[in-house]
PDB file of C-alpha atoms in Angstrom:
ATOM      1  CA  MET A 404      -5.963 -16.573 -11.454  1.00 80.00           C
ATOM      2  CA  GLN A 405      -2.416 -17.286 -12.594  1.00 91.00           C
ATOM      3  CA  ASN A 406       0.483 -17.429 -10.151  1.00 91.00           C
ATOM      4  CA  LEU A 407       3.885 -16.155 -11.243  1.00 90.00           C
ATOM      5  CA  ASN A 408       7.133 -16.822  -9.448  1.00 89.00           C
ATOM      6  CA  VAL A 409       9.314 -13.752  -9.875  1.00 97.00           C
ATOM      7  CA  THR A 410      12.818 -13.242  -8.571  1.00 98.00           C
ATOM      8  CA  ALA A 411      14.004  -9.783  -7.531  1.00 98.00           C
ATOM      9  CA  PRO A 412      17.489  -8.675  -8.650  1.00 97.00           C
ATOM     10  CA  ASP A 413      18.915  -9.556  -5.230  1.00 97.00           C
ATOM     11  CA  GLY A 414      17.409 -13.050  -5.358  1.00 98.00           C
ATOM     12  CA  THR A 415      14.345 -12.486  -3.181  1.00 98.00           C
ATOM     13  CA  PRO A 416      11.347 -14.499  -4.472  1.00 98.00           C
ATOM     14  CA  LEU A 417       8.186 -12.482  -5.101  1.00 98.00           C
ATOM     15  CA  ALA A 418       4.689 -13.988  -5.231  1.00 98.00           C
ATOM     16  CA  VAL A 419       2.675 -12.498  -8.105  1.00 98.00           C
ATOM     17  CA  GLN A 420      -0.932 -13.081  -9.195  1.00 97.00           C
ATOM     18  CA  VAL A 421      -2.347 -12.231 -12.627  1.00 97.00           C
ATOM     19  CA  CYS A 422      -5.979 -12.354 -13.759  1.00 97.00           C
ATOM     20  CA  GLY A 423      -8.499 -10.786 -16.096  1.00 96.00           C
ATOM     21  CA  ASN A 424      -8.387  -9.943 -19.775  1.00 96.00           C
ATOM     22  CA  LEU A 425      -4.807 -10.430 -20.966  1.00 91.00           C
ATOM     23  CA  GLN A 426      -5.491  -8.064 -23.872  1.00 93.00           C
ATOM     24  CA  GLY A 427      -7.043  -5.359 -21.687  1.00 96.00           C
ATOM     25  CA  GLY A 428      -5.702  -2.255 -20.007  1.00 96.00           C
ATOM     26  CA  GLU A 429      -2.955  -3.061 -17.534  1.00 98.00           C
ATOM     27  CA  ILE A 430      -3.203  -2.524 -13.769  1.00 98.00           C
ATOM     28  CA  VAL A 431      -0.681  -3.347 -11.044  1.00 98.00           C
ATOM     29  CA  PHE A 432      -2.001  -3.323  -7.462  1.00 98.00           C
ATOM     30  CA  ILE A 433       0.547  -2.611  -4.711  1.00 98.00           C
ATOM     31  CA  HIS A 434      -0.573  -3.191  -1.129  1.00 98.00           C
ATOM     32  CA  GLY A 435       0.426  -1.337   2.017  1.00 97.00           C
ATOM     33  CA  PHE A 436       2.341  -1.973   5.226  1.00 96.00           C
ATOM     34  CA  SER A 437       1.893  -5.479   6.669  1.00 97.00           C
ATOM     35  CA  GLN A 438      -0.731  -6.499   4.086  1.00 97.00           C
ATOM     36  CA  CYS A 439      -0.654  -8.801   1.025  1.00 98.00           C
ATOM     37  CA  HIS A 440      -2.264  -9.162  -2.409  1.00 98.00           C
ATOM     38  CA  LEU A 441      -5.516 -10.356  -0.805  1.00 97.00           C
ATOM     39  CA  ALA A 442      -6.178  -6.725   0.131  1.00 98.00           C
ATOM     40  CA  TRP A 443      -7.207  -6.316  -3.537  1.00 98.00           C
ATOM     41  CA  ALA A 444      -9.653  -9.248  -3.622  1.00 97.00           C
ATOM     42  CA  ARG A 445     -12.635  -6.954  -4.299  1.00 97.00           C
ATOM     43  CA  GLN A 446     -10.855  -5.738  -7.416  1.00 98.00           C
ATOM     44  CA  MET A 447      -9.138  -8.916  -8.634  1.00 97.00           C
ATOM     45  CA  GLU A 448     -12.371 -10.907  -8.285  1.00 97.00           C
ATOM     46  CA  ASP A 449     -14.667  -8.275  -9.778  1.00 96.00           C
ATOM     47  CA  ALA A 450     -16.233  -9.610 -12.988  1.00 96.00           C
ATOM     48  CA  ASP A 451     -16.499  -6.223 -14.678  1.00 96.00           C
ATOM     49  CA  LEU A 452     -12.857  -5.337 -14.067  1.00 97.00           C
ATOM     50  CA  ALA A 453     -11.755  -8.842 -15.073  1.00 97.00           C
ATOM     51  CA  ARG A 454     -13.628  -8.546 -18.362  1.00 97.00           C
ATOM     52  CA  ASP A 455     -11.863  -5.360 -19.413  1.00 97.00           C
ATOM     53  CA  PHE A 456      -8.488  -5.251 -17.652  1.00 98.00           C
ATOM     54  CA  ARG A 457      -5.358  -7.277 -17.119  1.00 97.00           C
ATOM     55  CA  MET A 458      -4.769  -7.129 -13.361  1.00 98.00           C
ATOM     56  CA  THR A 459      -1.567  -7.966 -11.518  1.00 98.00           C
ATOM     57  CA  ALA A 460      -1.021  -7.967  -7.756  1.00 98.00           C
ATOM     58  CA  TYR A 461       2.032  -9.022  -5.806  1.00 98.00           C
ATOM     59  CA  ASP A 462       3.196  -9.488  -2.243  1.00 98.00           C
ATOM     60  CA  LEU A 463       5.919  -7.069  -1.193  1.00 98.00           C
ATOM     61  CA  ARG A 464       9.110  -8.667   0.049  1.00 98.00           C
ATOM     62  CA  GLY A 465       8.613  -9.632   3.689  1.00 98.00           C
ATOM     63  CA  HIS A 466       4.872 -10.055   3.137  1.00 98.00           C
ATOM     64  CA  GLY A 467       2.406 -12.784   2.167  1.00 97.00           C
ATOM     65  CA  GLY A 468       3.880 -15.491  -0.040  1.00 97.00           C
ATOM     66  CA  SER A 469       7.030 -13.560  -0.970  1.00 98.00           C
ATOM     67  CA  GLY A 470      10.460 -14.121   0.543  1.00 98.00           C
ATOM     68  CA  LYS A 471      11.000 -12.645   3.989  1.00 98.00           C
ATOM     69  CA  PRO A 472      14.642 -11.657   4.384  1.00 97.00           C
ATOM     70  CA  VAL A 473      15.377  -9.980   7.700  1.00 95.00           C
ATOM     71  CA  GLY A 474      17.903  -7.203   8.034  1.00 95.00           C
ATOM     72  CA  ARG A 475      18.154  -3.508   7.229  1.00 95.00           C
ATOM     73  CA  GLU A 476      20.183  -4.146   4.081  1.00 97.00           C
ATOM     74  CA  TRP A 477      17.222  -5.922   2.440  1.00 98.00           C
ATOM     75  CA  TYR A 478      14.880  -2.911   2.679  1.00 97.00           C
ATOM     76  CA  TYR A 479      16.706   0.361   3.318  1.00 96.00           C
ATOM     77  CA  GLU A 480      17.830   1.670  -0.080  1.00 96.00           C
ATOM     78  CA  ASN A 481      15.261   3.240  -2.414  1.00 94.00           C
ATOM     79  CA  ARG A 482      16.313   0.976  -5.268  1.00 97.00           C
ATOM     80  CA  ILE A 483      15.386  -2.264  -3.490  1.00 98.00           C
ATOM     81  CA  LEU A 484      11.582  -2.001  -3.461  1.00 98.00           C
ATOM     82  CA  ALA A 485      11.661  -0.060  -6.734  1.00 98.00           C
ATOM     83  CA  ASP A 486      13.560  -2.914  -8.386  1.00 98.00           C
ATOM     84  CA  ASP A 487      11.009  -5.401  -7.017  1.00 98.00           C
ATOM     85  CA  LEU A 488       8.204  -3.502  -8.759  1.00 98.00           C
ATOM     86  CA  ALA A 489      10.237  -3.273 -11.965  1.00 98.00           C
ATOM     87  CA  ALA A 490      10.844  -7.034 -11.834  1.00 98.00           C
ATOM     88  CA  VAL A 491       7.102  -7.689 -11.472  1.00 98.00           C
ATOM     89  CA  ILE A 492       6.249  -5.428 -14.427  1.00 98.00           C
ATOM     90  CA  ALA A 493       8.855  -7.143 -16.598  1.00 97.00           C
ATOM     91  CA  ALA A 494       7.965 -10.716 -15.596  1.00 96.00           C
ATOM     92  CA  ALA A 495       4.258 -10.107 -16.177  1.00 96.00           C
ATOM     93  CA  GLY A 496       5.041  -8.778 -19.651  1.00 96.00           C
ATOM     94  CA  LEU A 497       3.374  -5.422 -19.037  1.00 97.00           C
ATOM     95  CA  ALA A 498       3.904  -2.504 -21.415  1.00 96.00           C
ATOM     96  CA  ARG A 499       2.691   0.607 -19.515  1.00 97.00           C
ATOM     97  CA  PRO A 500       0.495  -0.373 -16.556  1.00 98.00           C
ATOM     98  CA  VAL A 501      -1.407   1.923 -14.240  1.00 98.00           C
ATOM     99  CA  LEU A 502       0.073   1.543 -10.751  1.00 98.00           C
ATOM    100  CA  VAL A 503      -2.460   1.476  -7.903  1.00 98.00           C
ATOM    101  CA  ALA A 504      -0.605   2.274  -4.688  1.00 98.00           C
ATOM    102  CA  TRP A 505      -2.268   1.913  -1.299  1.00 98.00           C
ATOM    103  CA  SER A 506      -0.866   3.527   1.844  1.00 97.00           C
ATOM    104  CA  TYR A 507       2.861   2.673   2.220  1.00 97.00           C
ATOM    105  CA  ALA A 508       2.938   1.779  -1.472  1.00 98.00           C
ATOM    106  CA  GLY A 509       2.831   5.497  -2.228  1.00 97.00           C
ATOM    107  CA  ARG A 510       6.445   5.524  -1.067  1.00 96.00           C
ATOM    108  CA  ILE A 511       7.264   2.511  -3.248  1.00 97.00           C
ATOM    109  CA  VAL A 512       5.887   4.179  -6.371  1.00 97.00           C
ATOM    110  CA  SER A 513       7.858   7.327  -5.544  1.00 96.00           C
ATOM    111  CA  ASP A 514      10.986   5.174  -5.258  1.00 96.00           C
ATOM    112  CA  TYR A 515      10.180   3.513  -8.583  1.00 98.00           C
ATOM    113  CA  VAL A 516       9.858   6.868 -10.357  1.00 97.00           C
ATOM    114  CA  ARG A 517      13.134   8.100  -8.868  1.00 95.00           C
ATOM    115  CA  VAL A 518      15.022   4.962  -9.893  1.00 96.00           C
ATOM    116  CA  HIS A 519      13.332   3.802 -13.106  1.00 97.00           C
ATOM    117  CA  GLY A 520      11.558   6.890 -14.415  1.00 97.00           C
ATOM    118  CA  GLN A 521       8.037   7.076 -15.857  1.00 96.00           C
ATOM    119  CA  GLU A 522       8.480   5.577 -19.322  1.00 95.00           C
ATOM    120  CA  ARG A 523       7.170   2.117 -18.326  1.00 95.00           C
ATOM    121  CA  ILE A 524       4.009   3.292 -16.535  1.00 97.00           C
ATOM    122  CA  GLY A 525       0.740   4.635 -17.901  1.00 97.00           C
ATOM    123  CA  GLY A 526      -0.617   6.327 -14.789  1.00 98.00           C
ATOM    124  CA  ILE A 527      -0.744   6.242 -10.986  1.00 98.00           C
ATOM    125  CA  VAL A 528      -3.615   5.920  -8.518  1.00 98.00           C
ATOM    126  CA  PHE A 529      -2.655   6.860  -4.964  1.00 98.00           C
ATOM    127  CA  VAL A 530      -5.069   5.304  -2.440  1.00 98.00           C
ATOM    128  CA  GLY A 531      -4.850   6.596   1.130  1.00 98.00           C
ATOM    129  CA  ALA A 532      -1.189   6.970   0.303  1.00 97.00           C
ATOM    130  CA  VAL A 533       1.838   8.497   1.952  1.00 91.00           C
ATOM    131  CA  THR A 534       3.875  10.346  -0.682  1.00 96.00           C
ATOM    132  CA  LYS A 535       6.004  12.533   1.590  1.00 94.00           C
ATOM    133  CA  SER A 536       7.327  11.957   5.096  1.00 94.00           C
ATOM    134  CA  GLY A 537       5.811  14.237   7.717  1.00 92.00           C
ATOM    135  CA  LYS A 538       3.979  13.987  11.028  1.00 92.00           C
ATOM    136  CA  GLN A 539       1.259  16.279   9.684  1.00 94.00           C
ATOM    137  CA  PHE A 540       0.124  13.482   7.362  1.00 95.00           C
ATOM    138  CA  ILE A 541      -0.011  10.685   9.934  1.00 94.00           C
ATOM    139  CA  GLY A 542      -3.175   9.961  11.916  1.00 94.00           C
ATOM    140  CA  PRO A 543      -3.607   8.597  15.460  1.00 92.00           C
ATOM    141  CA  GLY A 544      -4.180   5.098  14.123  1.00 86.00           C
ATOM    142  CA  MET A 545      -0.494   4.826  13.273  1.00 86.00           C
ATOM    143  CA  ASP A 546       0.305   4.857  16.988  1.00 87.00           C
ATOM    144  CA  LEU A 547      -0.931   1.267  17.049  1.00 82.00           C
ATOM    145  CA  THR A 548       1.955   0.098  14.889  1.00 87.00           C
ATOM    146  CA  ALA A 549       4.448   0.328  17.773  1.00 90.00           C
ATOM    147  CA  GLY A 550       3.145  -2.901  19.285  1.00 94.00           C
ATOM    148  CA  MET A 551       3.322  -4.583  15.881  1.00 96.00           C
ATOM    149  CA  LEU A 552       7.122  -4.446  16.125  1.00 96.00           C
ATOM    150  CA  SER A 553       7.148  -6.454  19.345  1.00 96.00           C
ATOM    151  CA  GLU A 554       8.613  -9.970  19.489  1.00 96.00           C
ATOM    152  CA  ASP A 555       6.117 -10.686  22.268  1.00 97.00           C
ATOM    153  CA  ILE A 556       3.418 -12.547  20.336  1.00 96.00           C
ATOM    154  CA  GLY A 557       0.624 -11.466  22.675  1.00 97.00           C
ATOM    155  CA  VAL A 558       1.531  -7.796  22.368  1.00 96.00           C
ATOM    156  CA  ASN A 559       1.964  -8.164  18.612  1.00 97.00           C
ATOM    157  CA  VAL A 560      -1.379  -9.872  17.984  1.00 96.00           C
ATOM    158  CA  ALA A 561      -3.276  -7.376  20.133  1.00 96.00           C
ATOM    159  CA  ALA A 562      -1.688  -4.404  18.350  1.00 96.00           C
ATOM    160  CA  THR A 563      -2.258  -5.938  14.919  1.00 96.00           C
ATOM    161  CA  ARG A 564      -5.908  -6.611  15.724  1.00 96.00           C
ATOM    162  CA  ARG A 565      -6.406  -2.960  16.705  1.00 95.00           C
ATOM    163  CA  PHE A 566      -4.495  -1.833  13.607  1.00 95.00           C
ATOM    164  CA  VAL A 567      -6.742  -3.880  11.309  1.00 96.00           C
ATOM    165  CA  ARG A 568      -9.934  -2.530  12.856  1.00 96.00           C
ATOM    166  CA  VAL A 569      -8.888   1.127  12.729  1.00 96.00           C
ATOM    167  CA  CYS A 570      -8.271   0.841   8.975  1.00 97.00           C
ATOM    168  CA  PHE A 571     -12.058   0.955   8.547  1.00 98.00           C
ATOM    169  CA  ALA A 572     -14.500   3.761   9.346  1.00 97.00           C
ATOM    170  CA  ARG A 573     -17.372   1.324   9.840  1.00 94.00           C
ATOM    171  CA  GLU A 574     -17.686  -2.037  11.561  1.00 94.00           C
ATOM    172  CA  GLN A 575     -16.722  -4.895   9.252  1.00 95.00           C
ATOM    173  CA  PRO A 576     -17.874  -8.535   9.170  1.00 95.00           C
ATOM    174  CA  GLN A 577     -15.889 -10.714  11.533  1.00 95.00           C
ATOM    175  CA  GLU A 578     -14.677 -12.868   8.629  1.00 96.00           C
ATOM    176  CA  THR A 579     -13.133  -9.806   6.976  1.00 96.00           C
ATOM    177  CA  ILE A 580     -11.319  -8.823  10.167  1.00 96.00           C
ATOM    178  CA  GLU A 581     -10.071 -12.375  10.710  1.00 97.00           C
ATOM    179  CA  THR A 582      -8.734 -12.635   7.159  1.00 97.00           C
ATOM    180  CA  LEU A 583      -6.861  -9.344   7.464  1.00 97.00           C
ATOM    181  CA  LEU A 584      -5.480 -10.329  10.854  1.00 97.00           C
ATOM    182  CA  ASP A 585      -4.284 -13.656   9.447  1.00 97.00           C
ATOM    183  CA  TYR A 586      -2.280 -12.205   6.584  1.00 97.00           C
ATOM    184  CA  ASN A 587      -1.027  -9.251   8.611  1.00 97.00           C
ATOM    185  CA  MET A 588       0.445 -11.704  11.099  1.00 97.00           C
ATOM    186  CA  MET A 589       2.455 -13.374   8.315  1.00 97.00           C
ATOM    187  CA  VAL A 590       4.826 -10.389   8.356  1.00 98.00           C
ATOM    188  CA  PRO A 591       7.700 -10.830  10.853  1.00 97.00           C
ATOM    189  CA  PRO A 592       8.044  -7.957  13.344  1.00 97.00           C
ATOM    190  CA  LYS A 593      11.639  -7.384  12.233  1.00 97.00           C
ATOM    191  CA  VAL A 594      10.424  -6.826   8.665  1.00 97.00           C
ATOM    192  CA  ARG A 595       7.878  -4.311   9.891  1.00 97.00           C
ATOM    193  CA  ALA A 596      10.641  -2.505  11.772  1.00 96.00           C
ATOM    194  CA  CYS A 597      12.834  -2.415   8.641  1.00 96.00           C
ATOM    195  CA  LEU A 598      10.061  -0.690   6.664  1.00 95.00           C
ATOM    196  CA  PHE A 599       9.839   2.052   9.283  1.00 93.00           C
ATOM    197  CA  ASP A 600      13.643   2.403   9.361  1.00 94.00           C
ATOM    198  CA  ARG A 601      13.953   3.523   5.737  1.00 94.00           C
ATOM    199  CA  PRO A 602      15.166   7.047   4.865  1.00 93.00           C
ATOM    200  CA  ARG A 603      12.681   9.903   4.726  1.00 91.00           C
ATOM    201  CA  ASN A 604      10.813  10.586   1.505  1.00 91.00           C
ATOM    202  CA  ASP A 605      10.952  14.291   0.676  1.00 92.00           C
ATOM    203  CA  GLY A 606       8.261  14.082  -1.998  1.00 92.00           C
ATOM    204  CA  GLU A 607      10.453  15.545  -4.733  1.00 91.00           C
ATOM    205  CA  ALA A 608       9.209  12.972  -7.256  1.00 92.00           C
ATOM    206  CA  LEU A 609       5.660  14.358  -7.249  1.00 96.00           C
ATOM    207  CA  PRO A 610       6.107  17.611  -9.242  1.00 96.00           C
ATOM    208  CA  SER A 611       8.058  15.671 -11.869  1.00 95.00           C
ATOM    209  CA  LEU A 612       5.178  13.291 -12.644  1.00 97.00           C
ATOM    210  CA  ARG A 613       3.917  13.620 -16.219  1.00 97.00           C
ATOM    211  CA  VAL A 614       1.636  10.580 -16.289  1.00 97.00           C
ATOM    212  CA  PRO A 615      -2.058  10.862 -15.328  1.00 98.00           C
ATOM    213  CA  VAL A 616      -2.581  10.716 -11.548  1.00 98.00           C
ATOM    214  CA  LEU A 617      -5.712  10.053  -9.507  1.00 98.00           C
ATOM    215  CA  VAL A 618      -5.723  10.438  -5.723  1.00 98.00           C
ATOM    216  CA  MET A 619      -8.369   8.526  -3.736  1.00 98.00           C
ATOM    217  CA  HIS A 620      -8.734   9.127  -0.015  1.00 98.00           C
ATOM    218  CA  GLY A 621     -11.301   8.418   2.690  1.00 98.00           C
ATOM    219  CA  ASP A 622     -12.409  11.442   4.669  1.00 98.00           C
ATOM    220  CA  LYS A 623     -12.472   9.334   7.871  1.00 98.00           C
ATOM    221  CA  ASP A 624      -8.961   7.938   7.425  1.00 98.00           C
ATOM    222  CA  LEU A 625      -7.271   7.704  10.845  1.00 97.00           C
ATOM    223  CA  MET A 626      -4.072   6.119   9.504  1.00 96.00           C
ATOM    224  CA  VAL A 627      -3.067   8.545   6.754  1.00 97.00           C
ATOM    225  CA  LEU A 628      -4.957  11.786   7.189  1.00 97.00           C
ATOM    226  CA  PRO A 629      -6.988  13.251   4.304  1.00 97.00           C
ATOM    227  CA  VAL A 630      -4.572  16.193   4.210  1.00 97.00           C
ATOM    228  CA  ALA A 631      -2.026  13.747   2.783  1.00 97.00           C
ATOM    229  CA  GLY A 632      -4.257  13.092  -0.205  1.00 98.00           C
ATOM    230  CA  GLU A 633      -4.860  16.807  -0.631  1.00 98.00           C
ATOM    231  CA  PHE A 634      -1.116  17.427  -0.560  1.00 97.00           C
ATOM    232  CA  THR A 635      -0.440  14.761  -3.201  1.00 98.00           C
ATOM    233  CA  ALA A 636      -3.132  16.100  -5.513  1.00 98.00           C
ATOM    234  CA  SER A 637      -1.797  19.652  -5.159  1.00 97.00           C
ATOM    235  CA  ALA A 638       1.841  18.615  -5.716  1.00 97.00           C
ATOM    236  CA  VAL A 639       1.260  16.636  -8.929  1.00 97.00           C
ATOM    237  CA  PRO A 640       0.502  18.669 -12.064  1.00 95.00           C
ATOM    238  CA  GLY A 641      -2.998  17.882 -13.310  1.00 96.00           C
ATOM    239  CA  ALA A 642      -3.791  15.315 -10.606  1.00 98.00           C
ATOM    240  CA  LYS A 643      -7.423  14.642  -9.727  1.00 98.00           C
ATOM    241  CA  LEU A 644      -8.633  14.186  -6.136  1.00 98.00           C
ATOM    242  CA  SER A 645     -11.513  11.862  -5.222  1.00 98.00           C
ATOM    243  CA  ILE A 646     -12.663  11.978  -1.590  1.00 98.00           C
ATOM    244  CA  PHE A 647     -14.688   9.012  -0.299  1.00 98.00           C
ATOM    245  CA  GLU A 648     -17.192  10.244   2.279  1.00 98.00           C
ATOM    246  CA  GLY A 649     -17.651   8.115   5.392  1.00 98.00           C
ATOM    247  CA  VAL A 650     -14.722   5.895   4.419  1.00 98.00           C
ATOM    248  CA  GLY A 651     -11.527   5.161   6.322  1.00 98.00           C
ATOM    249  CA  HIS A 652      -8.133   3.928   5.175  1.00 98.00           C
ATOM    250  CA  THR A 653      -9.471   1.314   2.748  1.00 98.00           C
ATOM    251  CA  PRO A 654     -11.619   2.875  -0.022  1.00 98.00           C
ATOM    252  CA  HIS A 655     -11.055  -0.213  -2.192  1.00 98.00           C
ATOM    253  CA  MET A 656     -12.598  -2.419   0.513  1.00 98.00           C
ATOM    254  CA  GLU A 657     -15.168  -0.098   2.096  1.00 98.00           C
ATOM    255  CA  ASP A 658     -16.689   1.201  -1.147  1.00 98.00           C
ATOM    256  CA  PRO A 659     -15.504  -1.198  -3.879  1.00 98.00           C
ATOM    257  CA  VAL A 660     -18.369  -0.337  -6.261  1.00 98.00           C
ATOM    258  CA  ARG A 661     -17.381   3.331  -6.484  1.00 98.00           C
ATOM    259  CA  PHE A 662     -13.678   2.524  -6.292  1.00 98.00           C
ATOM    260  CA  ASN A 663     -13.829   0.026  -9.154  1.00 98.00           C
ATOM    261  CA  ARG A 664     -15.949   2.347 -11.273  1.00 98.00           C
ATOM    262  CA  GLU A 665     -13.532   5.260 -10.864  1.00 98.00           C
ATOM    263  CA  LEU A 666     -10.511   3.039 -11.367  1.00 98.00           C
ATOM    264  CA  ALA A 667     -11.927   1.625 -14.611  1.00 98.00           C
ATOM    265  CA  ALA A 668     -12.695   5.099 -15.964  1.00 98.00           C
ATOM    266  CA  PHE A 669      -9.192   6.293 -15.061  1.00 98.00           C
ATOM    267  CA  VAL A 670      -7.437   3.338 -16.709  1.00 98.00           C
ATOM    268  CA  ARG A 671      -9.502   3.724 -19.881  1.00 96.00           C
ATOM    269  CA  ALA A 672      -8.743   7.440 -20.054  1.00 94.00           C
ATOM    270  CA  SER A 673      -5.049   6.868 -19.378  1.00 91.00           C
ATOM    271  CA  SER A 674      -4.855   4.302 -22.165  1.00 80.00           C
ATOM    272  CA  ALA A 675      -6.677   6.452 -24.728  1.00 68.00           C
TER     273      ALA A 675
END
């Protein structure tokens, strides 16, 4: 694993990790709300993927090892998070990577396409992703995020613990839950609030997509409802939909064998 120190255009430091076959197909993993690059450990540490693909993951601003500026002006405009992704692609020396966007990262990829276009990407995988604002796409699990904005540490920890558990359809090992809780708690509540304060995403970028698109979604997702995945697949010309039965909001963690297999096939096909 190689660590890269990348600086966003506005000076925010971004923590980036690169691994795998530097001559292989390119993948960029983008995590969701309140997470970090460790959410992709079952991909970044997979021997088969590492043999064939060049994998990059980074911590969003405000998350993990990246800089954590506080204030609406650091998050609000579409260009900000889009420019962060562009900076990561450039610093890692990637030509046309496949972007793998989990949950909130669906919005980030939409922002990237609006601001930077599609010329520098080879495909998109939306994983339990939100690609258009709308209450019809949001599950009851999202109600738990209100307490995650609290400056009261007791309220915040309790809400974050519930949030982590509801991401999964099945009971997870305690070590897994503890690890997720630890890195979720690295995100300041004011940063979390800034992410929710951004302008609505009307989904207009989806019909314009001309790169290959795969949509993965768990049928037991209580955070982002399966109808969101169905909407994305229907809105993007030629998109393919893969439903993970008995899986919640984290297909890449709950069924990594199937996830990695489908991801590998998609990247190979997109690079052909």
